[in-house]
Coordinates of N, CA and C in Angstrom, one line a residue:
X1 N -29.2 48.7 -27.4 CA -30.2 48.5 -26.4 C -29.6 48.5 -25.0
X2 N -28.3 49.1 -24.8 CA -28.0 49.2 -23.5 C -26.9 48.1 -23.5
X3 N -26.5 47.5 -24.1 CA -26.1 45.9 -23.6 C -24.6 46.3 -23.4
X4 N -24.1 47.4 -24.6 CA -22.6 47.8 -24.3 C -22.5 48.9 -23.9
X5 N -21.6 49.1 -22.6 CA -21.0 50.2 -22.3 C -19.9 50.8 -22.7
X6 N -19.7 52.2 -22.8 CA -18.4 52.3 -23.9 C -17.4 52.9 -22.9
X7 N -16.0 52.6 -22.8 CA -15.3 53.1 -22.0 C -14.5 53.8 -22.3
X8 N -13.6 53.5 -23.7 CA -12.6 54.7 -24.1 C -12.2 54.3 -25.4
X9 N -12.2 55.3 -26.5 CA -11.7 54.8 -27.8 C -10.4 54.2 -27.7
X10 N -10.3 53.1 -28.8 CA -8.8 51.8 -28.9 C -8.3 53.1 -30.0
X11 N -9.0 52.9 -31.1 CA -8.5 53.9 -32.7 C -9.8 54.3 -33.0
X12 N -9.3 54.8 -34.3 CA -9.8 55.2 -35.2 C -8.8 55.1 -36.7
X13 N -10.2 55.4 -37.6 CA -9.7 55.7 -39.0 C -10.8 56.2 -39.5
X14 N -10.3 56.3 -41.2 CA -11.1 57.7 -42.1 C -12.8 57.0 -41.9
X15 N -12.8 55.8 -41.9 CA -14.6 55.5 -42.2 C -15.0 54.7 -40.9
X16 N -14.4 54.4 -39.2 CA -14.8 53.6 -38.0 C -14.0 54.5 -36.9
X17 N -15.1 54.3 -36.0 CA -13.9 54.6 -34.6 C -14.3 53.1 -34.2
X18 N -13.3 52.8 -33.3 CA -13.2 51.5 -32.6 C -13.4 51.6 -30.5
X19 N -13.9 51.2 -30.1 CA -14.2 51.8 -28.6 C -14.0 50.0 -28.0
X20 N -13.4 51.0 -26.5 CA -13.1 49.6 -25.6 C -14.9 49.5 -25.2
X21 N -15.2 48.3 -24.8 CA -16.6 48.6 -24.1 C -17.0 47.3 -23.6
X22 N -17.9 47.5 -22.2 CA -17.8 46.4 -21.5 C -19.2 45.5 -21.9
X23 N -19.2 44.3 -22.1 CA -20.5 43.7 -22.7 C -21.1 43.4 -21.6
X24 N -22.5 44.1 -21.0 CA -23.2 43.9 -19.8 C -23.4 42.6 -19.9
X25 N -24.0 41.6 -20.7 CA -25.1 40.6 -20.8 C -23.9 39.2 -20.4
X26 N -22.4 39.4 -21.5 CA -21.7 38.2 -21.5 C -20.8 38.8 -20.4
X27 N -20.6 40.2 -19.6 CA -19.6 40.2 -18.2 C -18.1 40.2 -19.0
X28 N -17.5 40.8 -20.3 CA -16.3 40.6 -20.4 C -16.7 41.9 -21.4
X29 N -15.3 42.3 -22.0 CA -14.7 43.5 -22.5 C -14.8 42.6 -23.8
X30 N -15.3 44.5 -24.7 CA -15.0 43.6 -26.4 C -14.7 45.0 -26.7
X31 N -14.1 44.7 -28.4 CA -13.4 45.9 -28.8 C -15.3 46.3 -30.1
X32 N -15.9 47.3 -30.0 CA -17.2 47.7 -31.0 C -16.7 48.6 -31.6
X33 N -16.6 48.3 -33.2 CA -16.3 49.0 -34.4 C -17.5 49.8 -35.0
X34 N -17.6 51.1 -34.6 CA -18.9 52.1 -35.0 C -18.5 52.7 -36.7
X35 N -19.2 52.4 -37.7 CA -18.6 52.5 -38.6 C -19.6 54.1 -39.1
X36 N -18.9 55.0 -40.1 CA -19.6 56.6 -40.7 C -20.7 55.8 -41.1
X37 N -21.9 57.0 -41.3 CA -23.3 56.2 -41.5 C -23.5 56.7 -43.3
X38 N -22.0 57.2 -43.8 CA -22.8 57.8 -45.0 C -22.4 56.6 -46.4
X39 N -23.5 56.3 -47.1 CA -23.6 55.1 -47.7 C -22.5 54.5 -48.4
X40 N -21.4 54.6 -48.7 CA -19.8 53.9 -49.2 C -20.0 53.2 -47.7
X41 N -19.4 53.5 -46.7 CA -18.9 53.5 -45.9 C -19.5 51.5 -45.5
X42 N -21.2 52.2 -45.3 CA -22.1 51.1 -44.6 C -21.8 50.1 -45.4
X43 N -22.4 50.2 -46.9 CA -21.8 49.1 -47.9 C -20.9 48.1 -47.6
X44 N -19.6 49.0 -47.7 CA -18.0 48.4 -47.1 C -18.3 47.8 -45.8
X45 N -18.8 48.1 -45.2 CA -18.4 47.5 -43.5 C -20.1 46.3 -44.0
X46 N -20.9 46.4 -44.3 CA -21.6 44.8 -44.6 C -21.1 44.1 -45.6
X47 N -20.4 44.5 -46.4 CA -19.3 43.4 -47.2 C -18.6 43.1 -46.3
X48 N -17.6 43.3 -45.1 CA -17.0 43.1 -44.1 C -17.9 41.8 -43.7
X49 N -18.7 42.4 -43.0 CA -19.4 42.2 -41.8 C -19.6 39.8 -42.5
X50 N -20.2 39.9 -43.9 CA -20.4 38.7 -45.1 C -19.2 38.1 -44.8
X51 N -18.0 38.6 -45.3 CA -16.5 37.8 -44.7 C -16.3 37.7 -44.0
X52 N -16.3 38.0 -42.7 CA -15.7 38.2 -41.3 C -16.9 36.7 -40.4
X53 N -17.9 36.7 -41.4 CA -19.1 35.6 -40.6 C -18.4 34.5 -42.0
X54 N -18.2 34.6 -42.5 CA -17.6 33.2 -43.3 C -16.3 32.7 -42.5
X55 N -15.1 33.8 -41.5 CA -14.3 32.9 -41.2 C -15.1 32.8 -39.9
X56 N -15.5 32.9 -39.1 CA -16.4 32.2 -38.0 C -16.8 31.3 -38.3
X57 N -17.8 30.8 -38.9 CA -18.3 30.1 -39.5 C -17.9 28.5 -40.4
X58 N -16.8 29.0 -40.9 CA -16.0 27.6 -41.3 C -15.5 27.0 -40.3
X59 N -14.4 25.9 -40.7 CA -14.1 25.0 -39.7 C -13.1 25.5 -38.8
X60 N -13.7 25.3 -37.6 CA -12.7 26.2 -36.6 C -11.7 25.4 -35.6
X61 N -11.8 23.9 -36.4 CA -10.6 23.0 -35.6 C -9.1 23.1 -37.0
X62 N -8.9 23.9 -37.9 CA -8.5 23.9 -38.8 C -7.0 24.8 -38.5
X63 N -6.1 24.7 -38.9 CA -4.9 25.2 -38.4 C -5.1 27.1 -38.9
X64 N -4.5 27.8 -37.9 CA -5.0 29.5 -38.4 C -6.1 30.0 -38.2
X65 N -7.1 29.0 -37.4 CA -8.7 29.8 -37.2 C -7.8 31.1 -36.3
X66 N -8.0 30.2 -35.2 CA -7.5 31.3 -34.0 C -6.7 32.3 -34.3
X67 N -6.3 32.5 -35.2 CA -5.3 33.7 -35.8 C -6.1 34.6 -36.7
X68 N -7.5 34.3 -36.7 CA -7.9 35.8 -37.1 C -9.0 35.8 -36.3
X69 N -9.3 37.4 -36.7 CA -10.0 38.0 -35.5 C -11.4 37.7 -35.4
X70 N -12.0 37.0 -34.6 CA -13.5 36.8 -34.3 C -14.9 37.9 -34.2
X71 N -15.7 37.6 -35.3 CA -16.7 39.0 -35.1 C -18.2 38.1 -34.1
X72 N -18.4 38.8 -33.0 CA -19.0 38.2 -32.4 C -19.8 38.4 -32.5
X73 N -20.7 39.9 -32.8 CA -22.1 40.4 -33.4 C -21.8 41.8 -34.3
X74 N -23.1 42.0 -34.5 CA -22.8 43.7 -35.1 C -24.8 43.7 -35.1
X75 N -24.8 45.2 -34.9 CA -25.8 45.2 -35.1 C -26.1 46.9 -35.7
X76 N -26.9 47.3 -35.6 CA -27.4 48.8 -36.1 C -27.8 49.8 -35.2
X77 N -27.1 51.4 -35.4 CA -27.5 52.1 -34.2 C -27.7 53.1 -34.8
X78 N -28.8 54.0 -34.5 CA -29.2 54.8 -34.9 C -29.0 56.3 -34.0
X79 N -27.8 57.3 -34.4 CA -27.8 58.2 -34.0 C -27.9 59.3 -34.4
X80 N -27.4 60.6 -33.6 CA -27.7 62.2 -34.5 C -28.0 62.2 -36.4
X81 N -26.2 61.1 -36.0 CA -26.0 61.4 -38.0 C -26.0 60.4 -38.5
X82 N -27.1 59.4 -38.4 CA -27.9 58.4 -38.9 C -27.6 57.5 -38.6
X83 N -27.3 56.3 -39.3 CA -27.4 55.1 -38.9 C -26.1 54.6 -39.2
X84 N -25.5 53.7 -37.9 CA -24.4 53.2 -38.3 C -23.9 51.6 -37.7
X85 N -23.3 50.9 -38.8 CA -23.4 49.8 -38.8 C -22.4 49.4 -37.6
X86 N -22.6 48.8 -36.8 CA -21.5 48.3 -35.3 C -21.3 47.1 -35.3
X87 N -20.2 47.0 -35.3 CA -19.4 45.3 -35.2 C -18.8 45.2 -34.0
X88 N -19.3 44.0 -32.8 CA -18.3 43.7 -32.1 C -17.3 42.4 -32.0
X89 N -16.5 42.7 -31.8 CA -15.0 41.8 -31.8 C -14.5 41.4 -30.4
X90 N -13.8 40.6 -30.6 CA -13.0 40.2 -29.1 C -11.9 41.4 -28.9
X91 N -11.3 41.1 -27.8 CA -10.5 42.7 -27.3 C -9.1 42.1 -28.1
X92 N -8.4 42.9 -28.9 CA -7.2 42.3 -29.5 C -5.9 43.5 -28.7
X93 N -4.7 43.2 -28.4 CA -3.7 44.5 -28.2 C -3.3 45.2 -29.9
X94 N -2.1 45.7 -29.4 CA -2.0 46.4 -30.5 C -1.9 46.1 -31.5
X95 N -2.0 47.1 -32.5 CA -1.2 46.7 -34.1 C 0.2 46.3 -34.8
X96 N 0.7 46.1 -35.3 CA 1.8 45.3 -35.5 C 2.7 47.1 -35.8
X97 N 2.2 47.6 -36.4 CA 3.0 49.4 -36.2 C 2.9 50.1 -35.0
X98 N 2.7 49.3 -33.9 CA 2.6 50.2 -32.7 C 3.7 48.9 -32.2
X99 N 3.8 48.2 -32.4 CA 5.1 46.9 -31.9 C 6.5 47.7 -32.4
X100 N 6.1 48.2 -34.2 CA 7.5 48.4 -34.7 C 8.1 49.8 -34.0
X101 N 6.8 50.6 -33.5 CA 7.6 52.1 -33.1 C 7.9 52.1 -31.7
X102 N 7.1 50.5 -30.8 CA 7.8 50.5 -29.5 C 9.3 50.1 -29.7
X103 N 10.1 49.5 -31.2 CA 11.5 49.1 -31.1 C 11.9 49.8 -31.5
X104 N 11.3 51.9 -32.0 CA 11.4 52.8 -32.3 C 12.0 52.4 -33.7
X105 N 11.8 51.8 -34.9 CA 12.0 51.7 -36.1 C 13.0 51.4 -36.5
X106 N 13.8 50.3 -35.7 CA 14.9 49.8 -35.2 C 15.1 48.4 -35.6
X107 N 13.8 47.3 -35.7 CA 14.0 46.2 -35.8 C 13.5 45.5 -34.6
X108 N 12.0 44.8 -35.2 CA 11.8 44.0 -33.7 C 12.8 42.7 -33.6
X109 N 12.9 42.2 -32.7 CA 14.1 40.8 -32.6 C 13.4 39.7 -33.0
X110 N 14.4 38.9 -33.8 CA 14.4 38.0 -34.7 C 13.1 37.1 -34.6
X111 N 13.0 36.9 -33.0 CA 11.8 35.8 -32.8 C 10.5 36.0 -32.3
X112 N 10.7 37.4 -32.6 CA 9.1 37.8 -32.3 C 8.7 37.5 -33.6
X113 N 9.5 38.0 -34.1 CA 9.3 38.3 -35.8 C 9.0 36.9 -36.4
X114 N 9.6 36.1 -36.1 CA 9.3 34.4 -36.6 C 8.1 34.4 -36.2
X115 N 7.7 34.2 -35.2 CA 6.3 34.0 -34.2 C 5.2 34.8 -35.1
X116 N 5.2 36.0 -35.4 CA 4.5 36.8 -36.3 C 4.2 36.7 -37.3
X117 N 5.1 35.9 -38.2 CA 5.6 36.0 -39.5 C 4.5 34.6 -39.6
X118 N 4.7 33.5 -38.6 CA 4.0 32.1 -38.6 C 3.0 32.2 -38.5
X119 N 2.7 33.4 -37.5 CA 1.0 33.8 -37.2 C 0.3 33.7 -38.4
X120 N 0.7 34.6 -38.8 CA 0.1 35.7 -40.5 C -0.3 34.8 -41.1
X121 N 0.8 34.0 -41.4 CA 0.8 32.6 -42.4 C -0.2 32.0 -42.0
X122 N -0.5 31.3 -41.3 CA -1.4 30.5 -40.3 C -2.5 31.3 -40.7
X123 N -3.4 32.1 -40.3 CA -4.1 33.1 -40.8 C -4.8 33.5 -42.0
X124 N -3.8 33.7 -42.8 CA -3.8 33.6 -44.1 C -4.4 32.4 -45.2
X125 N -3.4 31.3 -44.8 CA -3.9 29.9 -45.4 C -5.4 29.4 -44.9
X126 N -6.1 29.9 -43.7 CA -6.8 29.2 -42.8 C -8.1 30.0 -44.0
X127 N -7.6 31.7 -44.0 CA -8.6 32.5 -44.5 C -8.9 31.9 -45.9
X128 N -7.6 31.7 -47.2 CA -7.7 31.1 -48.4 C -8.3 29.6 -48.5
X129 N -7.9 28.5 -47.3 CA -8.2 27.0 -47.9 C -9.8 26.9 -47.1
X130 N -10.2 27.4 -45.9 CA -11.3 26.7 -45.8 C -12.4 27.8 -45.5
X131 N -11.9 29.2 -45.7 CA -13.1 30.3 -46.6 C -13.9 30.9 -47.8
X132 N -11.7 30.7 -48.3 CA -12.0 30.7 -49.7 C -12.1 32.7 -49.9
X133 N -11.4 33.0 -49.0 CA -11.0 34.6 -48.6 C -9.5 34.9 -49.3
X134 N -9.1 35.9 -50.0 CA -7.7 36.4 -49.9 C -8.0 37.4 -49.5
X135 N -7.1 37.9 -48.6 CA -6.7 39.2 -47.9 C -6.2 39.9 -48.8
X136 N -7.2 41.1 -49.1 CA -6.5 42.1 -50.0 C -5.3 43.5 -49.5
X137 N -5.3 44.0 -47.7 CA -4.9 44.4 -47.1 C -4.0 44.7 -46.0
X138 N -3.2 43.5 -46.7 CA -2.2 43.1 -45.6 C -1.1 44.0 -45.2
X139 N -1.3 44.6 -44.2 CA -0.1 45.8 -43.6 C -0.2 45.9 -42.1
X140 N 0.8 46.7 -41.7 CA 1.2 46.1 -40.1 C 0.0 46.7 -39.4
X141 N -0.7 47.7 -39.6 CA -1.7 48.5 -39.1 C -3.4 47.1 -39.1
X142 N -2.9 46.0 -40.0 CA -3.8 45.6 -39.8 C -3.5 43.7 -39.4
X143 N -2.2 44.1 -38.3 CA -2.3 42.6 -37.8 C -1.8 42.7 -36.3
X144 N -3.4 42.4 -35.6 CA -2.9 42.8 -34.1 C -2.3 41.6 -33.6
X145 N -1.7 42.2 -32.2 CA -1.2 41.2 -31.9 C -1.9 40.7 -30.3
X146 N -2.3 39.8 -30.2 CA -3.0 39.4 -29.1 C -2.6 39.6 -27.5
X147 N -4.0 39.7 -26.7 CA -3.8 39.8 -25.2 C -4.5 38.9 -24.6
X148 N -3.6 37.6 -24.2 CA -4.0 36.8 -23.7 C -4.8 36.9 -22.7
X149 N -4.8 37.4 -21.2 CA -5.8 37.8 -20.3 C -6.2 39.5 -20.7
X150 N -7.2 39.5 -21.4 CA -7.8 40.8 -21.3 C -8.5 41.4 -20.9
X151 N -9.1 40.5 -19.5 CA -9.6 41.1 -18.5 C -9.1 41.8 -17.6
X152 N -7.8 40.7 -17.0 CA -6.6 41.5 -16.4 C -6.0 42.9 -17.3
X153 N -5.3 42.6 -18.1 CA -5.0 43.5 -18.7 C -5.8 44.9 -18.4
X154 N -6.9 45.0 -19.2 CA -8.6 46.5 -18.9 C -8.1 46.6 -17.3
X155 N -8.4 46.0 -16.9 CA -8.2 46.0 -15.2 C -6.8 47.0 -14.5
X156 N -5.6 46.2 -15.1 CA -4.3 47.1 -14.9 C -4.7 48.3 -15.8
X157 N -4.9 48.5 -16.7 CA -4.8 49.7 -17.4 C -5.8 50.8 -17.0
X158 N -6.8 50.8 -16.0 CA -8.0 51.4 -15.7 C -7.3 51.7 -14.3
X159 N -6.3 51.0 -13.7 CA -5.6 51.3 -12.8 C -4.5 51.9 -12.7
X160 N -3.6 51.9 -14.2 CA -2.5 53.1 -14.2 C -3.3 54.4 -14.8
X161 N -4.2 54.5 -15.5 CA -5.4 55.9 -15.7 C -5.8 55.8 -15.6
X162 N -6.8 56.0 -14.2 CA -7.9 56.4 -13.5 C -8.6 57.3 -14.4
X163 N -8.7 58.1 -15.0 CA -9.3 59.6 -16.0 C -9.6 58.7 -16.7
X164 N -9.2 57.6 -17.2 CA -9.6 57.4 -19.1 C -11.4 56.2 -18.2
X165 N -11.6 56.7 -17.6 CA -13.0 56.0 -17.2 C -13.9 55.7 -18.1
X166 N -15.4 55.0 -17.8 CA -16.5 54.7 -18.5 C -17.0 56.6 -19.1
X167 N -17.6 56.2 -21.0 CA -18.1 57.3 -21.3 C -19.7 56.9 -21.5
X168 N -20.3 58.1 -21.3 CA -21.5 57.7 -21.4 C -21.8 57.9 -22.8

C-alpha cells in the first residue's frame, strides 16, 4: 500500500530477495524479505513467518530475546508473477561469512569470536527454553551481526554511494 519504499537490494537467495527500504508510516529503515510466489516457496516462508511470531511473542525479558531477529510484519503483494509473501525485519549488518572473508579466511580474533560464539548461544537457548524452537540451520550465512545505529549507518552509506539511491 505504499507504506515501504525500496532503496537497494541487502541479498538475495534461491527462494527471497531481501531489499533495504524506508518504512514511510514508522520514519526508520527495515530490511523486507520478498519471498518467489511459486507454492514450495510461500508454504516455507508462512511456516517461517508461525516461528519467527512465536519468538516475538514469548517472553521478551528472558536472556537471548534480543539476539534474534525481530519480524515486525509481513504482509502479501501481488505482482506480475503472482503473489508473494513479504516479511519485514529490523535492519541487521552483515552475515557472519561476510565478517569471515573481511579477515580474508584467516581467522577472525579471538574476542569477537567469544562475543559471537555467546551471542548464538544466548539465541539459541532463548529460541529452545521459552519457544520451544530448535534451529535446524545454523551456518555463518545465517547469523548477522548487528548495527547498532542504523539510521546513521543508511545515512553514511547513501553518502559514500550516491548511485545506489531509492528504486521505484
Amino acid at each position: 500500500h505504499g507504506r515501504d519504499m525500496l532503496l537497494r537490494t541487502l541479498g538475495w537467495v534461491q527462494f527471497s530477495t531481501v531489499w533495504l527500504a524506508k518504512d514511510r508510516v514508522a520514519n526508520r529503515h527495515v530490511a523486507l524479505k520478498v519471498v518467489k510466489s511459486a507454492p514450495h516457496y510461500t508454504e516455507t516462508a508462512l511456516d517461517e513467518i508461525k516461528l519467527l511470531q512465536r519468538i516475538v511473542s514469548a517472553d521478551r525479558i528472558q536472556p537471548g530475546y534480543r539476539q534474534c531477529v525481530s519480524l515486525l510484519d509481513h504482509f502479501w503483494h501481488k505482482g506480475p508473477h503472482g503473489s508473494h509473501v513479504c516479511m519485514v525485519f529490523e535492519v541487521l549488518g552483515e552475515n557472519l561469512l561476510g565478517l569471515i572473508k573481511r579477515y580474508q579466511h584467516r581467522g577472525v580474533p579471538t574476542h569477537i569470536v567469544k562475543q559471537i560464539a555467546k551471542q548464538v548461544l544466548l539465541g539459541l537457548d532463548y529460541m529452545h527454553r521459552s519457544c520451544g524452537i530448535i534451529h535446524t540451520d545454523l551456518k555463518p550465512e545465517n547469523v548477522l551481526i548487528c548495527i547498532d545505529a542504523v539510521e546513521e549507518e543508511v545515512a553514511a552509506e547513501f553518502r559514500r554511494n550516491p548511485l545506489d539511491g531509492p528504486t521505484n
